[in-house]
Amino acid sequence: NAGVTQTPKFRVLKTGQSMTLLCAQDMNHEYMYWYRQDPGMGLRLIHYSVGEGTTAKGEVPDGYNVSRLKKQNFLLGLESAAPSQTSVYFCASSASGNLDEQYFGPGTRLTVT
Amino acid sequence: QKEVEQDPGPLSVPEGAIVSLNCTYSNSAFQYFMWYRQYSRKGPELLMYTYSSGNKEDGRFTAQVDKSSKYISLFIRDSQPSDSATYLCAMGGDMRFGAGTRLTVKP
């Protein structure tokens, strides 16, 4: 039981490049989330999904897109990376909504130069 | 003004000390309150969870919520070097996290 895994662990992009971050969970959770963590800002919700085939915007969705084609996977896309997107990205999942514990992945460190 | 305010520290204490970590919030709609612990270069993990005013105890950890003052606290008794981590408060309805307080417990 791996819990929540994230791929890749590290990535350096040039401004304007695109990439996709992959999150996978093996706990059969309905809800999945993407956060970014920046110094002094805490965790901020980018997008989330309440089930396969659904996505919704969080606090800071601009510049990102997501897809949840399979229940166990949640993809985060950056179409045209900007230096302001340099951050640590965390994926999380939970069995149900806000009242339920979220399980986090180990994070992806992204640098945009 | 941020919805959730948390002093980022850093906070350094000797082993065995009592640690007090705090958050204030502005949104009266928040219904539940959590504390997450995050070790360096790891994802956060849930430490304590409560959705009512008052105290909740779990071993060396006590979570305290004062909804009238919009103030929550986490107390760690007999702190250990293994408690060295960043502690994030979180609250919801719509989930909001504090910035996190970095704690170091020195042997």
Short mmCIF file of C-alpha atoms in Angstrom, two decimals:
data_model
loop_
_atom_site.label_atom_id
_atom_site.label_comp_id
_atom_site.label_asym_id
_atom_site.label_seq_id
_atom_site.Cartn_x
_atom_site.Cartn_y
_atom_site.Cartn_z
CA ASN A 1 0.00 0.00 0.00
CA ALA A 2 1.96 3.00 -1.30
CA GLY A 3 -0.62 5.65 -0.31
CA VAL A 4 -0.19 8.77 -2.45
CA THR A 5 2.69 8.93 -4.90
CA GLN A 6 3.84 11.83 -7.08
CA THR A 7 5.90 11.90 -10.26
CA PRO A 8 8.40 13.48 -10.79
CA LYS A 9 10.08 14.43 -7.49
CA PHE A 10 12.08 17.30 -9.01
CA ARG A 11 11.88 19.26 -12.24
CA VAL A 12 13.48 22.36 -13.73
CA LEU A 13 11.62 24.10 -16.55
CA LYS A 14 12.37 27.08 -18.70
CA THR A 15 9.77 29.84 -18.95
CA GLY A 16 7.12 28.90 -21.51
CA GLN A 17 7.68 25.15 -21.34
CA SER A 18 4.88 22.79 -20.42
CA MET A 19 4.75 19.78 -18.15
CA THR A 20 2.38 17.43 -16.37
CA LEU A 21 2.62 16.30 -12.76
CA LEU A 22 1.13 12.91 -11.99
CA CYS A 23 -0.51 11.92 -8.72
CA ALA A 24 -1.62 8.37 -7.97
CA GLN A 25 -3.40 6.94 -4.93
CA ASP A 26 -4.17 3.32 -4.07
CA MET A 27 -6.66 3.92 -1.25
CA ASN A 28 -9.76 4.07 -3.48
CA HIS A 29 -10.38 7.66 -2.36
CA GLU A 30 -13.03 9.73 -4.10
CA TYR A 31 -11.50 13.16 -3.46
CA MET A 32 -8.16 14.34 -4.76
CA TYR A 33 -6.41 17.73 -4.44
CA TRP A 34 -3.48 19.68 -5.79
CA TYR A 35 -1.77 22.25 -3.54
CA ARG A 36 1.22 24.47 -3.88
CA GLN A 37 3.39 25.39 -0.90
CA ASP A 38 5.42 28.58 -0.86
CA PRO A 39 7.46 30.11 1.99
CA GLY A 40 5.25 32.21 4.25
CA MET A 41 2.10 31.29 2.31
CA GLY A 42 1.28 27.84 3.60
CA LEU A 43 -0.57 25.35 1.42
CA ARG A 44 -2.90 26.82 -1.18
CA LEU A 45 -5.42 24.75 -3.08
CA ILE A 46 -5.04 24.86 -6.86
CA HIS A 47 -7.71 22.43 -8.09
CA TYR A 48 -9.57 19.48 -6.66
CA SER A 49 -11.76 16.60 -7.77
CA VAL A 50 -14.72 15.01 -6.00
CA GLY A 51 -14.73 11.91 -8.18
CA GLU A 52 -13.64 10.37 -11.46
CA GLY A 53 -14.34 12.72 -14.37
CA THR A 54 -14.88 15.80 -12.17
CA THR A 55 -12.65 18.79 -11.45
CA ALA A 56 -13.15 22.12 -9.69
CA LYS A 57 -11.13 25.29 -9.07
CA GLY A 58 -9.51 26.05 -5.75
CA GLU A 59 -7.95 29.22 -4.40
CA VAL A 60 -5.20 29.70 -7.01
CA PRO A 61 -6.21 27.93 -10.26
CA ASP A 62 -4.82 30.36 -12.84
CA GLY A 63 -2.10 28.93 -15.08
CA TYR A 64 -2.96 25.31 -14.24
CA ASN A 65 -5.25 22.65 -15.66
CA VAL A 66 -6.20 19.26 -14.24
CA SER A 67 -7.77 16.01 -15.33
CA ARG A 68 -9.19 12.99 -13.48
CA LEU A 69 -9.78 10.38 -16.14
CA LYS A 70 -9.25 7.50 -13.70
CA LYS A 71 -10.28 7.43 -10.06
CA GLN A 72 -6.76 6.68 -8.86
CA ASN A 73 -4.97 9.38 -10.89
CA PHE A 74 -5.07 13.18 -10.78
CA LEU A 75 -2.94 15.11 -13.29
CA LEU A 76 -1.81 18.72 -12.94
CA GLY A 77 -0.73 20.51 -16.11
CA LEU A 78 1.24 23.68 -16.66
CA GLU A 79 0.74 24.79 -20.27
CA SER A 80 3.23 27.68 -20.28
CA ALA A 81 5.36 27.74 -17.16
CA ALA A 82 6.22 31.05 -15.46
CA PRO A 83 8.80 31.81 -12.74
CA SER A 84 5.87 32.55 -10.36
CA GLN A 85 5.01 28.85 -10.57
CA THR A 86 8.27 27.87 -8.88
CA SER A 87 7.00 26.02 -5.84
CA VAL A 88 6.60 22.68 -4.11
CA TYR A 89 3.47 20.91 -5.33
CA PHE A 90 1.61 18.46 -3.14
CA CYS A 91 -1.13 16.08 -4.11
CA ALA A 92 -3.56 14.77 -1.50
CA SER A 93 -6.54 12.45 -1.37
CA SER A 94 -9.38 11.81 1.03
CA ALA A 95 -12.22 9.33 1.26
CA SER A 96 -14.85 12.06 1.39
CA GLY A 97 -15.01 15.83 1.61
CA ASN A 98 -13.76 18.55 3.90
CA LEU A 99 -14.44 16.75 7.15
CA ASP A 100 -12.17 13.88 6.25
CA GLU A 101 -8.42 13.48 6.74
CA GLN A 102 -6.34 14.27 3.70
CA TYR A 103 -3.38 12.03 2.89
CA PHE A 104 -0.52 13.82 1.21
CA GLY A 105 2.10 12.71 -1.27
CA PRO A 106 5.83 13.49 -0.86
CA GLY A 107 5.74 16.57 -3.11
CA THR A 108 7.26 17.72 -6.39
CA ARG A 109 9.84 20.52 -6.35
CA LEU A 110 9.45 22.61 -9.48
CA THR A 111 11.78 25.42 -10.52
CA VAL A 112 10.95 27.63 -13.47
CA THR A 113 13.87 29.70 -14.76
CA GLN B 1 -5.79 40.10 5.66
CA LYS B 2 -5.23 36.35 5.43
CA GLU B 3 -8.08 34.13 6.60
CA VAL B 4 -5.64 32.14 8.74
CA GLU B 5 -2.66 33.71 10.51
CA GLN B 6 0.16 31.61 11.94
CA ASP B 7 3.51 32.79 13.25
CA PRO B 8 6.15 31.09 11.07
CA GLY B 9 8.75 31.09 13.84
CA PRO B 10 11.26 29.53 13.83
CA LEU B 11 10.76 28.28 17.37
CA SER B 12 13.59 26.54 19.21
CA VAL B 13 13.12 24.85 22.61
CA PRO B 14 15.11 22.45 24.80
CA GLU B 15 14.06 18.83 25.08
CA GLY B 16 11.33 18.36 27.67
CA ALA B 17 9.87 21.85 27.26
CA ILE B 18 6.17 22.56 26.77
CA VAL B 19 5.53 23.98 23.31
CA SER B 20 2.62 26.22 22.41
CA LEU B 21 1.71 26.78 18.76
CA ASN B 22 -1.11 29.12 17.76
CA CYS B 23 -3.29 30.25 14.88
CA THR B 24 -5.92 32.94 14.55
CA TYR B 25 -8.60 33.07 11.92
CA SER B 26 -11.11 35.58 10.62
CA ASN B 27 -13.80 33.41 8.98
CA SER B 28 -16.57 32.55 11.42
CA ALA B 29 -17.83 29.89 8.99
CA PHE B 30 -14.92 27.56 9.74
CA GLN B 31 -16.40 24.45 11.31
CA TYR B 32 -13.48 22.17 11.98
CA PHE B 33 -9.87 22.57 12.92
CA MET B 34 -6.85 20.43 12.25
CA TRP B 35 -3.15 20.36 12.98
CA TYR B 36 -0.77 18.78 10.48
CA ARG B 37 2.89 17.94 11.07
CA GLN B 38 5.35 18.19 8.20
CA TYR B 39 8.86 16.83 8.41
CA SER B 40 11.51 18.35 6.19
CA ARG B 41 11.01 17.48 2.51
CA LYS B 42 7.93 15.37 3.27
CA GLY B 43 4.20 15.83 2.83
CA PRO B 44 2.05 16.95 5.78
CA GLU B 45 0.38 14.31 7.96
CA LEU B 46 -2.64 14.78 10.19
CA LEU B 47 -1.84 15.14 13.88
CA MET B 48 -5.03 16.37 15.58
CA TYR B 49 -8.60 17.06 14.52
CA THR B 50 -11.45 18.78 16.30
CA TYR B 51 -14.66 20.53 15.39
CA SER B 52 -15.80 21.98 18.69
CA SER B 53 -14.59 24.53 21.19
CA GLY B 54 -12.61 23.14 24.07
CA ASN B 55 -9.67 20.80 24.47
CA LYS B 56 -8.81 17.50 22.83
CA GLU B 57 -5.93 15.44 24.12
CA ASP B 58 -3.91 12.70 22.41
CA GLY B 59 -0.86 11.53 24.30
CA ARG B 60 1.57 14.45 24.62
CA PHE B 61 -0.51 16.62 22.28
CA THR B 62 -3.45 18.84 23.21
CA ALA B 63 -5.48 20.82 20.69
CA GLN B 64 -7.47 23.77 21.98
CA VAL B 65 -10.14 25.72 20.12
CA ASP B 66 -11.72 28.99 21.21
CA LYS B 67 -14.34 29.87 18.60
CA SER B 68 -15.40 33.07 20.39
CA SER B 69 -11.86 34.44 20.03
CA LYS B 70 -11.20 32.70 16.69
CA TYR B 71 -8.04 31.22 18.16
CA ILE B 72 -6.65 27.69 18.12
CA SER B 73 -3.62 26.23 19.84
CA LEU B 74 -1.56 23.07 19.87
CA PHE B 75 0.37 22.18 23.01
CA ILE B 76 3.16 19.63 23.05
CA ARG B 77 4.21 18.34 26.48
CA ASP B 78 7.62 16.82 27.19
CA SER B 79 8.83 17.79 23.73
CA GLN B 80 11.30 15.45 22.00
CA PRO B 81 13.86 15.99 19.23
CA SER B 82 11.60 13.82 17.04
CA ASP B 83 8.94 16.56 17.33
CA SER B 84 11.16 18.87 15.27
CA ALA B 85 9.04 19.68 12.22
CA THR B 86 6.81 22.33 10.74
CA TYR B 87 3.31 22.43 12.24
CA LEU B 88 0.47 23.67 10.07
CA CYS B 89 -2.95 24.59 11.32
CA ALA B 90 -5.83 23.97 8.92
CA MET B 91 -9.49 24.77 9.06
CA GLY B 92 -12.64 24.52 6.99
CA GLY B 93 -15.52 24.44 5.41
CA ASP B 94 -13.36 25.39 2.51
CA MET B 95 -9.97 24.11 3.57
CA ARG B 96 -7.47 26.82 4.51
CA PHE B 97 -3.97 26.26 5.88
CA GLY B 98 -1.77 28.47 8.00
CA ALA B 99 1.76 29.23 6.83
CA GLY B 100 3.24 26.75 9.32
CA THR B 101 5.51 27.17 12.35
CA ARG B 102 8.95 25.57 12.19
CA LEU B 103 9.82 23.93 15.51
CA THR B 104 13.22 22.64 16.59
CA VAL B 105 13.59 20.66 19.83
CA LYS B 106 17.21 20.56 20.93
CA PRO B 107 18.59 17.55 22.90
#
